[in-house]
mmCIF file of N, CA and C in Angstrom:
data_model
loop_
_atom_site.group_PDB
_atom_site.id
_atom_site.type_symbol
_atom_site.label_atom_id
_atom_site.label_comp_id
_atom_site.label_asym_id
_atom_site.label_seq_id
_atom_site.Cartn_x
_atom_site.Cartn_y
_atom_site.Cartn_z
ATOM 1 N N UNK A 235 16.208 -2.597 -13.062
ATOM 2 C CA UNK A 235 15.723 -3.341 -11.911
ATOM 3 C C UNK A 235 14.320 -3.893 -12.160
ATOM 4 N N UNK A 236 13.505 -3.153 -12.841
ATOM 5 C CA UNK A 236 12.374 -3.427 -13.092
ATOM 6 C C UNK A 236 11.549 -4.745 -13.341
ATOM 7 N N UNK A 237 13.007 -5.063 -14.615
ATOM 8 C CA UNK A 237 12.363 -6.435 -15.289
ATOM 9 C C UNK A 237 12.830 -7.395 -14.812
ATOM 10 N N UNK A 238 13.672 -7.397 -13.489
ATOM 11 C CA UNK A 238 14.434 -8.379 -13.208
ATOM 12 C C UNK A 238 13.343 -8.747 -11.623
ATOM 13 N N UNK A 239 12.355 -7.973 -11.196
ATOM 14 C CA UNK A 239 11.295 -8.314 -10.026
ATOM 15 C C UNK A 239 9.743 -8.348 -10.778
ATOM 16 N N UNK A 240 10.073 -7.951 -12.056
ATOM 17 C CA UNK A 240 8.621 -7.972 -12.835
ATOM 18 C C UNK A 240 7.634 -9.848 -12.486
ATOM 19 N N UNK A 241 7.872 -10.597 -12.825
ATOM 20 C CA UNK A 241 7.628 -11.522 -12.581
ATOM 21 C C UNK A 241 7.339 -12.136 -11.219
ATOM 22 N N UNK A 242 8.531 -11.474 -10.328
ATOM 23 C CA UNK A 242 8.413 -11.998 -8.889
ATOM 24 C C UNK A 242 6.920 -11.245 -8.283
ATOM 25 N N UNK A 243 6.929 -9.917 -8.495
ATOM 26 C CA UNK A 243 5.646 -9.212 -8.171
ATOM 27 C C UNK A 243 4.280 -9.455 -8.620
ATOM 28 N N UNK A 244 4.388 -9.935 -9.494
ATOM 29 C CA UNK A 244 3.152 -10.314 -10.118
ATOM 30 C C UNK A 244 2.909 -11.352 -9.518
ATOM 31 N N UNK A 245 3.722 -12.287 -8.616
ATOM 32 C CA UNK A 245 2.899 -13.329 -8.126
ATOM 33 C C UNK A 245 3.234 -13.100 -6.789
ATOM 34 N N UNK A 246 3.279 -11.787 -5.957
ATOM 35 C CA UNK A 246 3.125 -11.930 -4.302
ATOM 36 C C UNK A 246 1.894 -12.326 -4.395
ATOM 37 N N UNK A 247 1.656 -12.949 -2.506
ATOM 38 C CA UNK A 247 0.759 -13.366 -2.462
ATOM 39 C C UNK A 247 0.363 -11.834 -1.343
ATOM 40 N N UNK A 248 -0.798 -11.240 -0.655
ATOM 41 C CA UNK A 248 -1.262 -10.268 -0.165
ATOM 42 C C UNK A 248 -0.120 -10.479 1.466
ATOM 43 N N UNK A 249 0.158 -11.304 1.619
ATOM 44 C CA UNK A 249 0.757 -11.956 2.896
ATOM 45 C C UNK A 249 2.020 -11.221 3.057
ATOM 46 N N UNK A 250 2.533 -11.247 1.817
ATOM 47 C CA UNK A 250 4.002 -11.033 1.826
ATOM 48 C C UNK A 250 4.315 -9.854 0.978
ATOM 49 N N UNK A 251 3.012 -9.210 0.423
ATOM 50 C CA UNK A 251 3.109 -7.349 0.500
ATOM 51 C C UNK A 251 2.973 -6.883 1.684
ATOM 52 N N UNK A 252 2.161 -7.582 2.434
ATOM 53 C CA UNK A 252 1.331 -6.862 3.790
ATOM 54 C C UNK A 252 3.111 -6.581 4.572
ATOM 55 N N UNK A 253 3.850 -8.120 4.586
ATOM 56 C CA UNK A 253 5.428 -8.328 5.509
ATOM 57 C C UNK A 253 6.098 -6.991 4.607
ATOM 58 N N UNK A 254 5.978 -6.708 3.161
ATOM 59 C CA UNK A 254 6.958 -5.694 2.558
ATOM 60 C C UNK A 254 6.746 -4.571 3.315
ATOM 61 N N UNK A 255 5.664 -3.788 3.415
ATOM 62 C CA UNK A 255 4.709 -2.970 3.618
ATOM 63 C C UNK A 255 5.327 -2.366 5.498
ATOM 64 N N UNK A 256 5.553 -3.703 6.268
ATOM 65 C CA UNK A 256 6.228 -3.287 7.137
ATOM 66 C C UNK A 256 7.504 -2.758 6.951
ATOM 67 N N UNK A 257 8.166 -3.762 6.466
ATOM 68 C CA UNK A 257 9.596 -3.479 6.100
ATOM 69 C C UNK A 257 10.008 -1.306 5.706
ATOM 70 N N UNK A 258 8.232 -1.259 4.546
ATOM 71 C CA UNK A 258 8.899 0.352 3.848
ATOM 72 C C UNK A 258 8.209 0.996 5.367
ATOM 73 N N UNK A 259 7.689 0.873 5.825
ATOM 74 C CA UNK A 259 7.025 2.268 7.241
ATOM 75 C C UNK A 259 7.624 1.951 7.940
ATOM 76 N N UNK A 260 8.192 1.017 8.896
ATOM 77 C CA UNK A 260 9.804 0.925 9.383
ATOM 78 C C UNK A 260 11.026 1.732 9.127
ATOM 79 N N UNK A 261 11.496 1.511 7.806
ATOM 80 C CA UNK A 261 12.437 1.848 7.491
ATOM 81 C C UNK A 261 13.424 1.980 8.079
ATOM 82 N N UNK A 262 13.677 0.639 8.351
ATOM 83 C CA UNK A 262 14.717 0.094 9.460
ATOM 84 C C UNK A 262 14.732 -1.086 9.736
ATOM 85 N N UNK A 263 16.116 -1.796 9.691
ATOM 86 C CA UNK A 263 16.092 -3.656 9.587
ATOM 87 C C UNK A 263 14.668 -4.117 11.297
ATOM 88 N N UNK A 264 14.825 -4.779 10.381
ATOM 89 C CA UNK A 264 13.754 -5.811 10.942
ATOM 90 C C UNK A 264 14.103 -7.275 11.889
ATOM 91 N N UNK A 265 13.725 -7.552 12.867
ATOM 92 C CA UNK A 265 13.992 -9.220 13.079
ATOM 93 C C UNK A 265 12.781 -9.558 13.332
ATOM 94 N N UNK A 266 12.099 -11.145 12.817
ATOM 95 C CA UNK A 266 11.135 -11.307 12.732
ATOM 96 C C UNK A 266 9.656 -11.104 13.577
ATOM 97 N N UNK A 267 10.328 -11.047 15.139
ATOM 98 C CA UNK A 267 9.530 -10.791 16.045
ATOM 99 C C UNK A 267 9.015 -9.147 15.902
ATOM 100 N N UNK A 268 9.493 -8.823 15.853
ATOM 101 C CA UNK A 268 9.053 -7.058 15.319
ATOM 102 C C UNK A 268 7.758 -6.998 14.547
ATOM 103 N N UNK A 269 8.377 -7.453 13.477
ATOM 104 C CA UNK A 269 7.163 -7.507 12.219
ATOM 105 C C UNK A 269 5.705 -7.485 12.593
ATOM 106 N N UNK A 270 5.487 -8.114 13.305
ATOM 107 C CA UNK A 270 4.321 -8.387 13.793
ATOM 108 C C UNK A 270 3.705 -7.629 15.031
ATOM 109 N N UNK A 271 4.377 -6.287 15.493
ATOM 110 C CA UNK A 271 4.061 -5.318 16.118
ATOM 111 C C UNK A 271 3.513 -3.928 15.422
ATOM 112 N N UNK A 272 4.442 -4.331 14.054
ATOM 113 C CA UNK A 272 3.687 -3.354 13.209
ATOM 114 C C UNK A 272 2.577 -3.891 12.514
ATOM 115 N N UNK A 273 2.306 -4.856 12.466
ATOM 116 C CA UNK A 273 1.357 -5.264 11.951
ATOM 117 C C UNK A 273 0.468 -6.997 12.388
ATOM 118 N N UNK A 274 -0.298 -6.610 13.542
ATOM 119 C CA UNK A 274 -0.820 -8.014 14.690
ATOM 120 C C UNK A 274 -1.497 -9.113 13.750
ATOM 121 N N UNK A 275 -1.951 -8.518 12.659
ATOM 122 C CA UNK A 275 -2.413 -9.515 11.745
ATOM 123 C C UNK A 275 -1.951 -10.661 11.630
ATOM 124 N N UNK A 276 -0.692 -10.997 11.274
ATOM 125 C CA UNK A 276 0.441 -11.724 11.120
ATOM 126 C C UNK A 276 0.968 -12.152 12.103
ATOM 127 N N UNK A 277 0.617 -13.654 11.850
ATOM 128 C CA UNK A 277 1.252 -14.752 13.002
ATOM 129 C C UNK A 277 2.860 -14.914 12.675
ATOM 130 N N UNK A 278 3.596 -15.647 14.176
ATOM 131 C CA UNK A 278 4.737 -15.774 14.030
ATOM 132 C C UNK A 278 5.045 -17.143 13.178
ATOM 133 N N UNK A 279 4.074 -17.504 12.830
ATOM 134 C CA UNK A 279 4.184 -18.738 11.520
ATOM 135 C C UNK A 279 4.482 -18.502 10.420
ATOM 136 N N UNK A 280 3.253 -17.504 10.556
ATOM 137 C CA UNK A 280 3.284 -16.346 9.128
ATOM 138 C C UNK A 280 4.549 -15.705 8.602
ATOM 139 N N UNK A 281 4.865 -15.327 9.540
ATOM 140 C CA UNK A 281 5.647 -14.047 9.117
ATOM 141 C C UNK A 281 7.310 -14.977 8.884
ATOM 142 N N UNK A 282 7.953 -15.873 9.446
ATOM 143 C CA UNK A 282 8.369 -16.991 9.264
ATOM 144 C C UNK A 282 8.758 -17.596 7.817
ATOM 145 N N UNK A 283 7.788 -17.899 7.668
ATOM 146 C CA UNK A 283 7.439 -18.484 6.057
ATOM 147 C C UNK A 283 7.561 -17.662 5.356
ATOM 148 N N UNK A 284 6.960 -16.183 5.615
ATOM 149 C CA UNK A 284 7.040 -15.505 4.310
ATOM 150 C C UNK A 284 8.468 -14.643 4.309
ATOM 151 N N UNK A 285 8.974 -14.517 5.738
ATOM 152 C CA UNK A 285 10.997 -14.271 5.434
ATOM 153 C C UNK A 285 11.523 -14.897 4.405
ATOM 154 N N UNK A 286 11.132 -16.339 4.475
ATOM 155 C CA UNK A 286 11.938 -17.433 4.191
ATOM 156 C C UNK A 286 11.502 -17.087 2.740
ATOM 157 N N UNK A 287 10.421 -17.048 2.132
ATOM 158 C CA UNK A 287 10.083 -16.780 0.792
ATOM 159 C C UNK A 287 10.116 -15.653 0.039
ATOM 160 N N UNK A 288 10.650 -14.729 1.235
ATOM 161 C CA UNK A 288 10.644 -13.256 0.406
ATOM 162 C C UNK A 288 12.605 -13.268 0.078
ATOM 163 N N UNK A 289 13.082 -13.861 0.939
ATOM 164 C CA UNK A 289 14.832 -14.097 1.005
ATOM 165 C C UNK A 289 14.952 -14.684 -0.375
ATOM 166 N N UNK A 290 14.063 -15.909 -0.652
ATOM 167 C CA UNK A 290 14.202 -16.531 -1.775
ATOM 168 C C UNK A 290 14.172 -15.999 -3.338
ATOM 169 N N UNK A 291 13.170 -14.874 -2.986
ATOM 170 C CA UNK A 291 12.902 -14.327 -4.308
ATOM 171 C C UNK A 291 13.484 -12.848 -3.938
ATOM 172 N N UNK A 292 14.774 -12.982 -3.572
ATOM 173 C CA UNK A 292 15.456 -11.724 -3.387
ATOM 174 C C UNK A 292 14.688 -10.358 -3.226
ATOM 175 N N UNK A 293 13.839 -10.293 -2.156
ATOM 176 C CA UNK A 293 13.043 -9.209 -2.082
ATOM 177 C C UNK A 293 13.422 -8.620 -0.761
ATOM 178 N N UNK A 294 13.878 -9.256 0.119
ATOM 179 C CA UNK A 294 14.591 -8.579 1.371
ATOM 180 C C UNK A 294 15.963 -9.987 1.597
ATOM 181 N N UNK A 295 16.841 -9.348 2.192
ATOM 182 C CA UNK A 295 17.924 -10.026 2.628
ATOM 183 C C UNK A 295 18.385 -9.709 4.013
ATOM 184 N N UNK A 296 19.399 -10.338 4.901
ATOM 185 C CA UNK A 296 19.492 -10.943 5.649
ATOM 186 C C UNK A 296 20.744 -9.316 6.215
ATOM 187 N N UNK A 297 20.130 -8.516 6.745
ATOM 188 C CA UNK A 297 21.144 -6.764 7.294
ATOM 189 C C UNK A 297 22.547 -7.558 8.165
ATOM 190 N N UNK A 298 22.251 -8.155 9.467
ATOM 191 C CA UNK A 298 23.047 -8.314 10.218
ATOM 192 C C UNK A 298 21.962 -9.174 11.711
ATOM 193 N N UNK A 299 23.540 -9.748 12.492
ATOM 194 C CA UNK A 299 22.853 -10.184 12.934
ATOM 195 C C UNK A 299 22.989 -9.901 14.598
ATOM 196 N N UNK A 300 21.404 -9.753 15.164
ATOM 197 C CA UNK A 300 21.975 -8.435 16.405
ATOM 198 C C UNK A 300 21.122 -9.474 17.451
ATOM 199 N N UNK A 301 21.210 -8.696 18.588
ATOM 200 C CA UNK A 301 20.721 -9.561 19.530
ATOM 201 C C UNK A 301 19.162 -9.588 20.069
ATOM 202 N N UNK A 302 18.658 -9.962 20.108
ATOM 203 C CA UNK A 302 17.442 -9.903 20.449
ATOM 204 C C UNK A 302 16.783 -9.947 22.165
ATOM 205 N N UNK A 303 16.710 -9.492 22.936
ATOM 206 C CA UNK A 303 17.437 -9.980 24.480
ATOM 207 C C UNK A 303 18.493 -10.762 24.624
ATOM 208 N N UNK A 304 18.367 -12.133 24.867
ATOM 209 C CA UNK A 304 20.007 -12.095 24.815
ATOM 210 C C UNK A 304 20.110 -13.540 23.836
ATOM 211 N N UNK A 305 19.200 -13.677 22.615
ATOM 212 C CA UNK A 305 19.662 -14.365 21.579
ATOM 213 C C UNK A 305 19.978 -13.785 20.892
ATOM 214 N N UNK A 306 20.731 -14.267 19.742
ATOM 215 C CA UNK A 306 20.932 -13.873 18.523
ATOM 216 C C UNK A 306 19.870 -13.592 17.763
ATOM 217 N N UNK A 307 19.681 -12.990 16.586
ATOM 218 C CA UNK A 307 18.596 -12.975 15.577
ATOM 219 C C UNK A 307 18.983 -12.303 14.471
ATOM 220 N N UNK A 308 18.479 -12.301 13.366
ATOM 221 C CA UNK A 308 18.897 -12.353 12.281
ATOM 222 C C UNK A 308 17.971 -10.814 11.935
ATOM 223 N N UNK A 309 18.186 -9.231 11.903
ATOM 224 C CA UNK A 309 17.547 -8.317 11.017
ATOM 225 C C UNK A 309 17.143 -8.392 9.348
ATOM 226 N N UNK A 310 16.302 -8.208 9.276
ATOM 227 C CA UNK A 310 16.125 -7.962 7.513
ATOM 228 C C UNK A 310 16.152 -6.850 6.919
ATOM 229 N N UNK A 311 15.990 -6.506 5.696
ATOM 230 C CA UNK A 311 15.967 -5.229 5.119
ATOM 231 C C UNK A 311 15.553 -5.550 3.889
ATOM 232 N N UNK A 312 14.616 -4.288 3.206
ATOM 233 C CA UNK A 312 14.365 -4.916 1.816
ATOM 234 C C UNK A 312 15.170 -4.382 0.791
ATOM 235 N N UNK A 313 15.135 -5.062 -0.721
ATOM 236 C CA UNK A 313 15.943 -4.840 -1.356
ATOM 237 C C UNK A 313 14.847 -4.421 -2.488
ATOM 238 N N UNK A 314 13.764 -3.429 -2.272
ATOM 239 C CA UNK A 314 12.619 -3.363 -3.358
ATOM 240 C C UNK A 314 11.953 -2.206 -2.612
ATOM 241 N N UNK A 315 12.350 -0.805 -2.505
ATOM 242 C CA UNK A 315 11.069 0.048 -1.775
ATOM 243 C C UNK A 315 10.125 -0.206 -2.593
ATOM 244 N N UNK A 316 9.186 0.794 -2.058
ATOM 245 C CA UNK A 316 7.690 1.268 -2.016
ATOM 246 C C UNK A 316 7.687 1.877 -3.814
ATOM 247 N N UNK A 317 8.276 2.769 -3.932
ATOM 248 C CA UNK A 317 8.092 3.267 -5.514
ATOM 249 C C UNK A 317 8.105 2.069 -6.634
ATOM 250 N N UNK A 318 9.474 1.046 -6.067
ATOM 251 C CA UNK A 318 9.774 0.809 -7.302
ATOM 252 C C UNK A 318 8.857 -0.207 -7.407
ATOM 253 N N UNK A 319 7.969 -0.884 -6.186
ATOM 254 C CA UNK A 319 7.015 -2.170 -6.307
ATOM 255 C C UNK A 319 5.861 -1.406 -6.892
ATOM 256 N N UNK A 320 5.606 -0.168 -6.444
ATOM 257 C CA UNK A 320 4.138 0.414 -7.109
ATOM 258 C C UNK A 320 4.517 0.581 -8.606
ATOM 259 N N UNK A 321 5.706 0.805 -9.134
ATOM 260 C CA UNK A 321 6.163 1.454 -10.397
ATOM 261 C C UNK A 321 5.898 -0.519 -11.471
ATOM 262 N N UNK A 322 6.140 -0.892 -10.643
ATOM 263 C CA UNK A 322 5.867 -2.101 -11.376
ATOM 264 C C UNK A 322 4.654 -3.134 -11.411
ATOM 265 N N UNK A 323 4.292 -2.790 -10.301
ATOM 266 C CA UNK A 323 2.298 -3.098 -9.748
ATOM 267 C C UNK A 323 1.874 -2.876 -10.981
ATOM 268 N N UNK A 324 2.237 -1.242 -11.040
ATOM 269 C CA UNK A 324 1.175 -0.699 -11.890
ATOM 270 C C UNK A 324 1.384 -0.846 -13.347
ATOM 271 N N UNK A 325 2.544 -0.723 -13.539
ATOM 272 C CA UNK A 325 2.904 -1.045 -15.158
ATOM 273 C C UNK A 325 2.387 -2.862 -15.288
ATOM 274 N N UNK A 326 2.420 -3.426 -14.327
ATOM 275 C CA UNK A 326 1.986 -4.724 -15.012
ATOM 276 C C UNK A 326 0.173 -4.900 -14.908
ATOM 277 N N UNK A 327 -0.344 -4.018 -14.131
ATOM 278 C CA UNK A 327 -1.865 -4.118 -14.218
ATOM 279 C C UNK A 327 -1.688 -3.407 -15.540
ATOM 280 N N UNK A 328 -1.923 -2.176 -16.125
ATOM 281 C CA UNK A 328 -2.192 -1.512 -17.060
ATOM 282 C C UNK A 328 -1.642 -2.548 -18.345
ATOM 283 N N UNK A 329 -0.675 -3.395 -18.120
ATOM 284 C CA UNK A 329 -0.521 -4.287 -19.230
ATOM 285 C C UNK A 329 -1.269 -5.234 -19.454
ATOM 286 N N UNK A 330 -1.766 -5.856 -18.502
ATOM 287 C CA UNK A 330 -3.111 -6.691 -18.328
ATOM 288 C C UNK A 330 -4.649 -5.974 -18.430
ATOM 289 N N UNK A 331 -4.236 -4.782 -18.588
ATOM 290 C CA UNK A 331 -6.027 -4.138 -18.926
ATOM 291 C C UNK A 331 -5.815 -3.534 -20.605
ATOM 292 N N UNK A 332 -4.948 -3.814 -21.173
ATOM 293 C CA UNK A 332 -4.103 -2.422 -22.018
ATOM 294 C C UNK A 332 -5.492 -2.640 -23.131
ATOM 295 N N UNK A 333 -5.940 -3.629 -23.043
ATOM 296 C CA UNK A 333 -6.880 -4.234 -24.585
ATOM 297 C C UNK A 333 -8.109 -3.714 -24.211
ATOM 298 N N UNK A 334 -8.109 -3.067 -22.971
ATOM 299 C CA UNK A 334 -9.695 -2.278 -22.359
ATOM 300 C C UNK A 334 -9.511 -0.779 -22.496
ATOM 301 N N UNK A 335 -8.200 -0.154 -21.818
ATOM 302 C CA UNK A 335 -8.028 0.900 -21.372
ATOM 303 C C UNK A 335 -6.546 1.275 -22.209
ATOM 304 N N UNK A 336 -6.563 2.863 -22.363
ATOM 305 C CA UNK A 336 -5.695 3.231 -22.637
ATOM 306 C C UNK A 336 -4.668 3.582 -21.764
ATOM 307 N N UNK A 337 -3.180 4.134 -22.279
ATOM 308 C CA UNK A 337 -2.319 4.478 -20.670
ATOM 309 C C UNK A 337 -2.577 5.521 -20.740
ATOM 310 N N UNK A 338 -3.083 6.425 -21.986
ATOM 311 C CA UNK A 338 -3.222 7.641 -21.628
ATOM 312 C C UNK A 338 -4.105 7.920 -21.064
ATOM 313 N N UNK A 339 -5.696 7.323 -21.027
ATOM 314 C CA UNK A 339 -6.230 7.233 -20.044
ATOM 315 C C UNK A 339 -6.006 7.043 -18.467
ATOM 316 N N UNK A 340 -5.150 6.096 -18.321
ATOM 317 C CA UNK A 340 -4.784 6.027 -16.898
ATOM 318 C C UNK A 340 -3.652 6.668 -16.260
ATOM 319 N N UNK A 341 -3.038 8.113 -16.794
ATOM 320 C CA UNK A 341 -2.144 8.487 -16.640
ATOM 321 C C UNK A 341 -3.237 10.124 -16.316
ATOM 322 N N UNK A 342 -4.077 9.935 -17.340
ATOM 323 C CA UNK A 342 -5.083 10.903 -17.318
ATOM 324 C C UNK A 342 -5.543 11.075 -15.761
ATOM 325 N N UNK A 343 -6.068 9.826 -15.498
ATOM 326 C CA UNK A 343 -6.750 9.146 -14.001
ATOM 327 C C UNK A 343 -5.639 9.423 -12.650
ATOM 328 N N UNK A 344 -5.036 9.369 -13.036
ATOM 329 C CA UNK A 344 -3.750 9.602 -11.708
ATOM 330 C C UNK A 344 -3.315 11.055 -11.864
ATOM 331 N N UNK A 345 -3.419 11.991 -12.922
ATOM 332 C CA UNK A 345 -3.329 13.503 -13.059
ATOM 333 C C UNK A 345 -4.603 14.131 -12.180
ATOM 334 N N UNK A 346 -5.674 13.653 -12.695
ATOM 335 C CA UNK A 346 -6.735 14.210 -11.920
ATOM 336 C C UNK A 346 -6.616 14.247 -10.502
ATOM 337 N N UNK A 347 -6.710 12.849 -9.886
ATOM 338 C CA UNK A 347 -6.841 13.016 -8.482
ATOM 339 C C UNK A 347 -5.294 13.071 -7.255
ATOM 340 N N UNK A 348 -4.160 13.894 -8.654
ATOM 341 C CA UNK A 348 -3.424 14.164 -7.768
ATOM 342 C C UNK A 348 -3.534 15.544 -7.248
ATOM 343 N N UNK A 349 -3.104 16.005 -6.133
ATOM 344 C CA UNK A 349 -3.591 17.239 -5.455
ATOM 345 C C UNK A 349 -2.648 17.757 -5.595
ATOM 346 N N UNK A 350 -1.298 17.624 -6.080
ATOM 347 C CA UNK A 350 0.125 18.460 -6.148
ATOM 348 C C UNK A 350 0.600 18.625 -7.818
ATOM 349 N N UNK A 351 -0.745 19.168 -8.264
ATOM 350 C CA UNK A 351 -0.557 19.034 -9.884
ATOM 351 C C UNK A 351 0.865 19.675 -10.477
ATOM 352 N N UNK A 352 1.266 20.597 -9.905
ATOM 353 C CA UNK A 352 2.292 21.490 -10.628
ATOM 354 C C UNK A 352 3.445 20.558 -9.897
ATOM 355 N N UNK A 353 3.704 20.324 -9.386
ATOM 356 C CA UNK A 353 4.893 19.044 -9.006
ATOM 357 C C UNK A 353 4.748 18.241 -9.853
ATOM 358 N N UNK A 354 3.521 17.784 -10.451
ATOM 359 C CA UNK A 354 3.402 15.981 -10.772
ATOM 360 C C UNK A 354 3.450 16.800 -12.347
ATOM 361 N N UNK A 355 3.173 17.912 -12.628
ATOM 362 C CA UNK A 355 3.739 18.428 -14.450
ATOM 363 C C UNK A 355 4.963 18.363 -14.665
ATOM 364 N N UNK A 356 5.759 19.257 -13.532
ATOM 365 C CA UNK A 356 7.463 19.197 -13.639
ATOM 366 C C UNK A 356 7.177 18.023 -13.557
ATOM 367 N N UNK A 357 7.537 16.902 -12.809
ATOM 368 C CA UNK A 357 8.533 15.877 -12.822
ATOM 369 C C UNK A 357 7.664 14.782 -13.888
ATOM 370 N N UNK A 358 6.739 15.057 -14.474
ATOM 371 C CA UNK A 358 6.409 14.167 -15.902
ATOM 372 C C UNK A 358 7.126 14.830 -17.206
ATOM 373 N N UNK A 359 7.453 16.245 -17.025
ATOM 374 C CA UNK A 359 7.360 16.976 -18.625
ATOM 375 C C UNK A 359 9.247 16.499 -18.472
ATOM 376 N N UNK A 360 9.727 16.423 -17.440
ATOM 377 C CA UNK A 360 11.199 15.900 -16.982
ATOM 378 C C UNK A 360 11.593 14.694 -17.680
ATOM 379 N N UNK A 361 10.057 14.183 -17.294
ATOM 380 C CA UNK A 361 10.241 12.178 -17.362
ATOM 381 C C UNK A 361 10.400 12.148 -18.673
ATOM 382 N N UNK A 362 9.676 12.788 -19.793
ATOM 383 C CA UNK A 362 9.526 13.133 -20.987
ATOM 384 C C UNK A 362 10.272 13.200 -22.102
ATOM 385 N N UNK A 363 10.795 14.665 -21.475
ATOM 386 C CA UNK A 363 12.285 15.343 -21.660
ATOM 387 C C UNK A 363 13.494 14.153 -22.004
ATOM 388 N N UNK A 364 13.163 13.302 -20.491
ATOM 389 C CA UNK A 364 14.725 12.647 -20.772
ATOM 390 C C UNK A 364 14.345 11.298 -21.641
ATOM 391 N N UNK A 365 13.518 11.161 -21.764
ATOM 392 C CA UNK A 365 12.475 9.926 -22.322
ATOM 393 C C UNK A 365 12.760 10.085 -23.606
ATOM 394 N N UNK A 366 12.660 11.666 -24.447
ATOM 395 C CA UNK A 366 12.909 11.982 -25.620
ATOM 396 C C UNK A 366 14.742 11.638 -26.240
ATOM 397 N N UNK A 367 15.074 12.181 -25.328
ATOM 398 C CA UNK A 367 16.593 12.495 -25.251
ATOM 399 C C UNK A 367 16.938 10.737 -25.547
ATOM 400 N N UNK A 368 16.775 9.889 -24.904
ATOM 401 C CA UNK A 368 17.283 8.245 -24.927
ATOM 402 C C UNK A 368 16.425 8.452 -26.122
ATOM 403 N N UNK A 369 15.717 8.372 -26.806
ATOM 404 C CA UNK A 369 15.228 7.554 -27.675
ATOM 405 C C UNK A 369 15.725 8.510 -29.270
ATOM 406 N N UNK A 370 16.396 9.251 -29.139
ATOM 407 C CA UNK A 370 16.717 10.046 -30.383
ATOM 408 C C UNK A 370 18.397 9.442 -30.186
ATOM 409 N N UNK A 371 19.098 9.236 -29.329
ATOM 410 C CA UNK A 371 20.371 8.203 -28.761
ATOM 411 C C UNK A 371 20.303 6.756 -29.346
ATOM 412 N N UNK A 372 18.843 6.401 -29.029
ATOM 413 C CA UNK A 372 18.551 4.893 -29.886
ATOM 414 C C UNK A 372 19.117 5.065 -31.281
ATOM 415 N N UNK A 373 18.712 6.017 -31.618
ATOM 416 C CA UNK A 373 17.982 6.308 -32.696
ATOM 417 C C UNK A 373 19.426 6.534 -34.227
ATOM 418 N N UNK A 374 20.215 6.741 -33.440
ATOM 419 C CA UNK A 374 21.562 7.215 -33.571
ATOM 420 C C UNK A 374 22.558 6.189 -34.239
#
């Protein structure tokens, strides 16, 4: 999934993380008038345009369509949580710093100031583990 939104993410604009952003603390279809209760920032112009552009670049799609008092309206839902946009945020900043910083450095940086260290060992020495396992399979 990764490499197939890699590109699209790298060029949100803050507008239409801010619209994602509702979508993941929701967690629950959306119709456009909503959006903007969770978040007043965002005009109904706004939020509008950036449906229309987030539909486009397959980042939320179109749930069903329910009533809104007594129009129709169209719910959304996204097709990109919260992990997998940070999982790719971040792998594409660290690729754009890589000639400054190391990853082991910045893997270093996110060990430190996590507060649930013995969780975040298991599920890296895991990540590892199976990380090893595919690449001796390559290898094959």
């Amino acid at each position: 999934m990764s490499s197939m939104y890699n590109d699209i993410i790298k060029n949100l604009s803050t507008r239409e993380v801010d619209v994602l952003e509702v979508f993941w603390v929701a967690n629950k279809p959306l119709i456009s008038s909503e959006i903007s209760k969770y978040n007043p920032s965002l005009t109904k112009g706004t939020i509008q345009s950036i449906i229309k552009s987030l539909t486009q670049k397959k980042l939320i799609k179109v749930d069903e369509i329910v009533y809104s008092g007594t129009v129709l309206a169209r719910s959304y839902i996204p097709l990109i949580n919260a992990n997998e946009y940070a999982q790719i945020k971040i792998c594409n900043d660290v690729k754009n710093f890589s000639k400054h910083i190391s990853k082991t450095n910045v893997i270093a940086a996110l060990i430190e100031s996590d507060e649930q260290k013995a969780e975040l060992f298991d599920e890296l020495e895991k990540m590892i583990y199976d990380a090893r396992v595919k690449l001796k399979k390559e290898k094959k």
